[in-house]
mmCIF file of C-alpha atoms in Angstrom:
data_model
loop_
_atom_site.group_PDB
_atom_site.id
_atom_site.type_symbol
_atom_site.label_atom_id
_atom_site.label_comp_id
_atom_site.label_asym_id
_atom_site.label_seq_id
_atom_site.Cartn_x
_atom_site.Cartn_y
_atom_site.Cartn_z
ATOM 1 C CA MET S 66 -51.214 -35.378 -25.371
ATOM 2 C CA LYS S 67 -47.733 -34.210 -23.650
ATOM 3 C CA ASN S 68 -50.306 -34.297 -20.107
ATOM 4 C CA TRP S 69 -51.072 -37.796 -21.313
ATOM 5 C CA LEU S 70 -47.760 -39.354 -21.434
ATOM 6 C CA ALA S 71 -46.668 -37.479 -18.113
ATOM 7 C CA CYS S 72 -49.590 -39.159 -16.505
ATOM 8 C CA ILE S 73 -48.429 -42.010 -17.110
ATOM 9 C CA ALA S 74 -44.332 -41.631 -16.048
ATOM 10 C CA LEU S 75 -45.586 -40.684 -13.078
ATOM 11 C CA ALA S 76 -47.538 -43.872 -13.131
ATOM 12 C CA ALA S 77 -44.832 -45.918 -13.786
ATOM 13 C CA LEU S 78 -42.312 -44.500 -10.795
ATOM 14 C CA PRO S 79 -42.335 -46.569 -7.683
ATOM 15 C CA SER S 80 -45.009 -45.539 -4.929
ATOM 16 C CA LEU S 81 -44.054 -43.301 -1.924
ATOM 17 C CA ALA S 82 -46.047 -44.948 0.831
ATOM 18 C CA ALA S 83 -44.051 -47.596 2.158
ATOM 19 C CA ASP S 84 -41.479 -44.007 2.900
ATOM 20 C CA ALA S 85 -44.521 -41.928 4.369
ATOM 21 C CA ALA S 86 -43.977 -44.433 7.986
ATOM 22 C CA SER S 87 -39.899 -43.378 7.646
ATOM 23 C CA VAL S 88 -41.389 -39.826 8.204
ATOM 24 C CA GLU S 89 -43.701 -40.728 10.501
ATOM 25 C CA GLN S 90 -40.979 -41.397 13.033
ATOM 26 C CA LEU S 91 -40.176 -37.723 13.243
ATOM 27 C CA ARG S 92 -43.892 -36.965 14.131
ATOM 28 C CA PHE S 93 -42.569 -35.577 17.230
ATOM 29 C CA LEU S 94 -40.974 -32.727 16.005
ATOM 30 C CA VAL S 95 -44.445 -31.827 14.568
ATOM 31 C CA GLY S 96 -45.498 -28.044 15.693
ATOM 32 C CA SER S 97 -44.723 -24.963 16.668
ATOM 33 C CA TRP S 98 -42.144 -24.152 18.832
ATOM 34 C CA ASN S 99 -39.770 -20.649 19.905
ATOM 35 C CA SER S 100 -36.733 -20.559 21.549
ATOM 36 C CA VAL S 101 -36.044 -20.869 25.186
ATOM 37 C CA PRO S 102 -33.964 -17.045 25.932
ATOM 38 C CA GLY S 103 -30.663 -17.844 27.145
ATOM 39 C CA ALA S 104 -27.478 -15.630 27.916
ATOM 40 C CA ASP S 105 -27.062 -14.953 24.483
ATOM 41 C CA ALA S 106 -30.497 -13.314 24.270
ATOM 42 C CA VAL S 107 -31.002 -15.509 20.676
ATOM 43 C CA LEU S 108 -34.769 -15.499 20.052
ATOM 44 C CA GLY S 109 -35.871 -18.053 18.076
ATOM 45 C CA HIS S 110 -39.019 -19.630 16.052
ATOM 46 C CA THR S 111 -38.763 -23.438 14.512
ATOM 47 C CA GLY S 112 -41.911 -24.828 13.113
ATOM 48 C CA PHE S 113 -42.646 -28.317 11.511
ATOM 49 C CA ARG S 114 -45.151 -29.539 10.083
ATOM 50 C CA LEU S 115 -46.042 -32.721 7.692
ATOM 51 C CA GLU S 116 -46.312 -32.000 3.933
ATOM 52 C CA VAL S 117 -47.158 -33.631 1.109
ATOM 53 C CA LYS S 118 -49.946 -36.056 2.401
ATOM 54 C CA GLY S 119 -47.275 -37.086 4.671
ATOM 55 C CA HIS S 120 -44.108 -37.745 2.734
ATOM 56 C CA VAL S 121 -42.114 -34.991 3.140
ATOM 57 C CA MET S 122 -41.698 -32.785 6.371
ATOM 58 C CA VAL S 123 -40.999 -29.231 6.127
ATOM 59 C CA ARG S 124 -39.244 -26.901 8.664
ATOM 60 C CA ASP S 125 -38.971 -23.445 8.771
ATOM 61 C CA ASN S 126 -36.844 -21.643 10.725
ATOM 62 C CA ARG S 127 -35.412 -18.131 12.362
ATOM 63 C CA ALA S 128 -33.155 -16.864 14.640
ATOM 64 C CA ASP S 129 -32.882 -12.987 15.476
ATOM 65 C CA TYR S 130 -29.260 -12.246 16.967
ATOM 66 C CA PRO S 131 -28.828 -9.063 19.050
ATOM 67 C CA ALA S 132 -26.168 -6.677 18.060
ATOM 68 C CA ALA S 133 -23.283 -7.567 20.385
ATOM 69 C CA ALA S 134 -19.148 -6.490 19.843
ATOM 70 C CA GLY S 135 -20.171 -3.276 17.521
ATOM 71 C CA LYS S 136 -22.352 -5.585 14.973
ATOM 72 C CA PRO S 137 -25.233 -4.792 13.954
ATOM 73 C CA PRO S 138 -28.808 -7.326 14.858
ATOM 74 C CA VAL S 139 -28.644 -10.207 12.512
ATOM 75 C CA SER S 140 -31.770 -12.588 11.566
ATOM 76 C CA HIS S 141 -30.882 -15.873 9.819
ATOM 77 C CA GLU S 142 -33.859 -17.610 8.053
ATOM 78 C CA ASP S 143 -33.477 -21.841 7.003
ATOM 79 C CA LEU S 144 -36.004 -24.043 5.389
ATOM 80 C CA MET S 145 -35.512 -27.593 5.557
ATOM 81 C CA VAL S 146 -37.328 -30.584 3.003
ATOM 82 C CA ILE S 147 -36.996 -33.563 4.814
ATOM 83 C CA TYR S 148 -38.252 -37.255 2.957
ATOM 84 C CA ALA S 149 -37.717 -40.764 2.333
ATOM 85 C CA GLU S 150 -36.340 -42.086 -0.805
ATOM 86 C CA GLY S 151 -36.678 -45.908 -1.337
ATOM 87 C CA SER S 152 -36.544 -47.826 0.917
ATOM 88 C CA GLY S 153 -32.680 -46.237 2.796
ATOM 89 C CA PRO S 154 -32.322 -43.514 5.572
ATOM 90 C CA LEU S 155 -34.517 -40.100 5.661
ATOM 91 C CA LYS S 156 -32.645 -37.488 3.225
ATOM 92 C CA ALA S 157 -32.891 -33.707 4.128
ATOM 93 C CA ILE S 158 -31.869 -30.770 1.789
ATOM 94 C CA TYR S 159 -31.101 -27.295 4.012
ATOM 95 C CA PHE S 160 -31.236 -23.830 2.556
ATOM 96 C CA ASP S 161 -30.593 -20.405 4.006
ATOM 97 C CA ASN S 162 -31.053 -16.778 3.693
ATOM 98 C CA GLU S 163 -26.640 -16.604 3.156
ATOM 99 C CA GLY S 164 -26.726 -19.527 0.065
ATOM 100 C CA HIS S 165 -25.873 -22.410 2.197
ATOM 101 C CA VAL S 166 -27.477 -25.188 0.717
ATOM 102 C CA ILE S 167 -26.872 -29.110 2.721
ATOM 103 C CA ARG S 168 -27.446 -32.357 2.263
ATOM 104 C CA TYR S 169 -28.194 -34.314 5.371
ATOM 105 C CA THR S 170 -28.382 -38.541 5.039
ATOM 106 C CA ALA S 171 -30.128 -39.366 9.008
ATOM 107 C CA ALA S 172 -27.770 -40.973 10.648
ATOM 108 C CA ALA S 173 -29.450 -41.654 14.041
ATOM 109 C CA LEU S 174 -33.401 -42.130 14.696
ATOM 110 C CA ASP S 175 -35.925 -43.043 17.739
ATOM 111 C CA ALA S 176 -38.651 -42.122 18.994
ATOM 112 C CA LYS S 177 -37.184 -38.916 20.800
ATOM 113 C CA SER S 178 -34.325 -38.008 18.282
ATOM 114 C CA VAL S 179 -33.255 -37.512 15.238
ATOM 115 C CA THR S 180 -29.797 -36.929 13.686
ATOM 116 C CA PHE S 181 -28.622 -35.686 10.241
ATOM 117 C CA VAL S 182 -25.172 -35.408 9.089
ATOM 118 C CA SER S 183 -24.150 -33.953 5.982
ATOM 119 C CA ASP S 184 -23.079 -35.149 2.846
ATOM 120 C CA PRO S 185 -19.719 -35.679 2.256
ATOM 121 C CA VAL S 186 -18.631 -32.869 -0.259
ATOM 122 C CA ALA S 187 -14.277 -33.209 -0.962
ATOM 123 C CA GLY S 188 -12.626 -30.596 0.935
ATOM 124 C CA GLN S 189 -15.365 -28.640 2.170
ATOM 125 C CA PRO S 190 -16.591 -29.229 6.212
ATOM 126 C CA ARG S 191 -19.341 -31.573 7.121
ATOM 127 C CA PHE S 192 -22.404 -30.981 9.617
ATOM 128 C CA ARG S 193 -24.347 -32.399 12.322
ATOM 129 C CA LEU S 194 -27.973 -31.547 13.132
ATOM 130 C CA THR S 195 -29.602 -32.974 16.433
ATOM 131 C CA TYR S 196 -32.961 -32.294 17.340
ATOM 132 C CA ALA S 197 -33.636 -34.881 20.833
ATOM 133 C CA ALA S 198 -37.128 -34.528 22.428
ATOM 134 C CA SER S 199 -36.948 -34.516 26.594
ATOM 135 C CA ALA S 200 -40.694 -33.509 27.093
ATOM 136 C CA PRO S 201 -43.248 -33.494 24.634
ATOM 137 C CA ASP S 202 -43.184 -29.857 24.672
ATOM 138 C CA ARG S 203 -39.431 -29.364 25.261
ATOM 139 C CA LEU S 204 -36.847 -29.784 22.431
ATOM 140 C CA SER S 205 -33.126 -29.591 22.505
ATOM 141 C CA GLY S 206 -30.943 -29.055 19.414
ATOM 142 C CA GLU S 207 -27.223 -28.949 18.289
ATOM 143 C CA PHE S 208 -25.409 -27.316 15.056
ATOM 144 C CA ALA S 209 -21.797 -28.872 14.933
ATOM 145 C CA SER S 210 -19.189 -28.661 12.273
ATOM 146 C CA ALA S 211 -16.405 -31.301 11.796
ATOM 147 C CA PRO S 212 -12.997 -29.996 9.708
ATOM 148 C CA PRO S 213 -12.392 -31.145 5.932
ATOM 149 C CA ASP S 214 -9.510 -32.783 7.043
ATOM 150 C CA ALA S 215 -11.241 -34.843 9.936
ATOM 151 C CA PRO S 216 -14.687 -34.988 8.679
ATOM 152 C CA GLY S 217 -15.863 -37.445 12.028
ATOM 153 C CA LYS S 218 -14.589 -34.971 14.376
ATOM 154 C CA PHE S 219 -17.802 -32.688 15.249
ATOM 155 C CA LYS S 220 -17.498 -29.556 17.727
ATOM 156 C CA PRO S 221 -21.293 -28.116 18.038
ATOM 157 C CA MET S 222 -21.262 -24.721 16.769
ATOM 158 C CA PHE S 223 -24.396 -23.663 18.207
ATOM 159 C CA THR S 224 -26.853 -25.576 20.549
ATOM 160 C CA TRP S 225 -29.890 -24.627 21.220
ATOM 161 C CA ASP S 226 -33.627 -25.252 23.776
ATOM 162 C CA LEU S 227 -36.699 -25.140 22.228
ATOM 163 C CA ARG S 228 -40.544 -24.854 24.280
ATOM 164 C CA LYS S 229 -43.383 -26.162 21.838
ATOM 165 C CA VAL S 230 -46.368 -23.011 21.789
ATOM 166 C CA ASP S 231 -49.390 -24.726 20.487
ATOM 167 C CA VAL S 232 -49.669 -27.826 22.680
ATOM 168 C CA PRO S 233 -53.513 -28.213 22.742
ATOM 169 C CA ALA S 234 -55.497 -27.768 25.455
ATOM 170 C CA LEU S 235 -55.979 -31.225 26.967
ATOM 171 C CA HIS S 236 -60.146 -31.473 27.672
#
């Protein structure tokens, strides 16, 4: 009986079919990407994949920072789920191995770039995450923050360049 009621409740929810097109706009991100080594010697890997029949995009990320300034090496891992909710902008929720949870809303989106801005939380900094494709096999990113007293004054904290590693061979 409980399963039957759950089916009725799910059937009453609005369909997400129209939302898939919004997540589809991020198809330029899909794939497996390795960091392009820079002067900081950080190595990383990011993967973007569509899930739930194209209604959701999942990003998993790992960055390995070498020992520096007397500090030991550090590995950072995070996961972000991007989704459409109703007819509004794309949303995302981010989790990392340091216990951070950040909720984002897409603030800008076109065929080759997307910018997510964290939802405001009183007394907390805001964050901005941007990805831009300069070529089908190249992606750049920036993570910026803004202080609680100036929530629109973002300053870059990290930038990175990625190279696609699963580019299909041409026939």
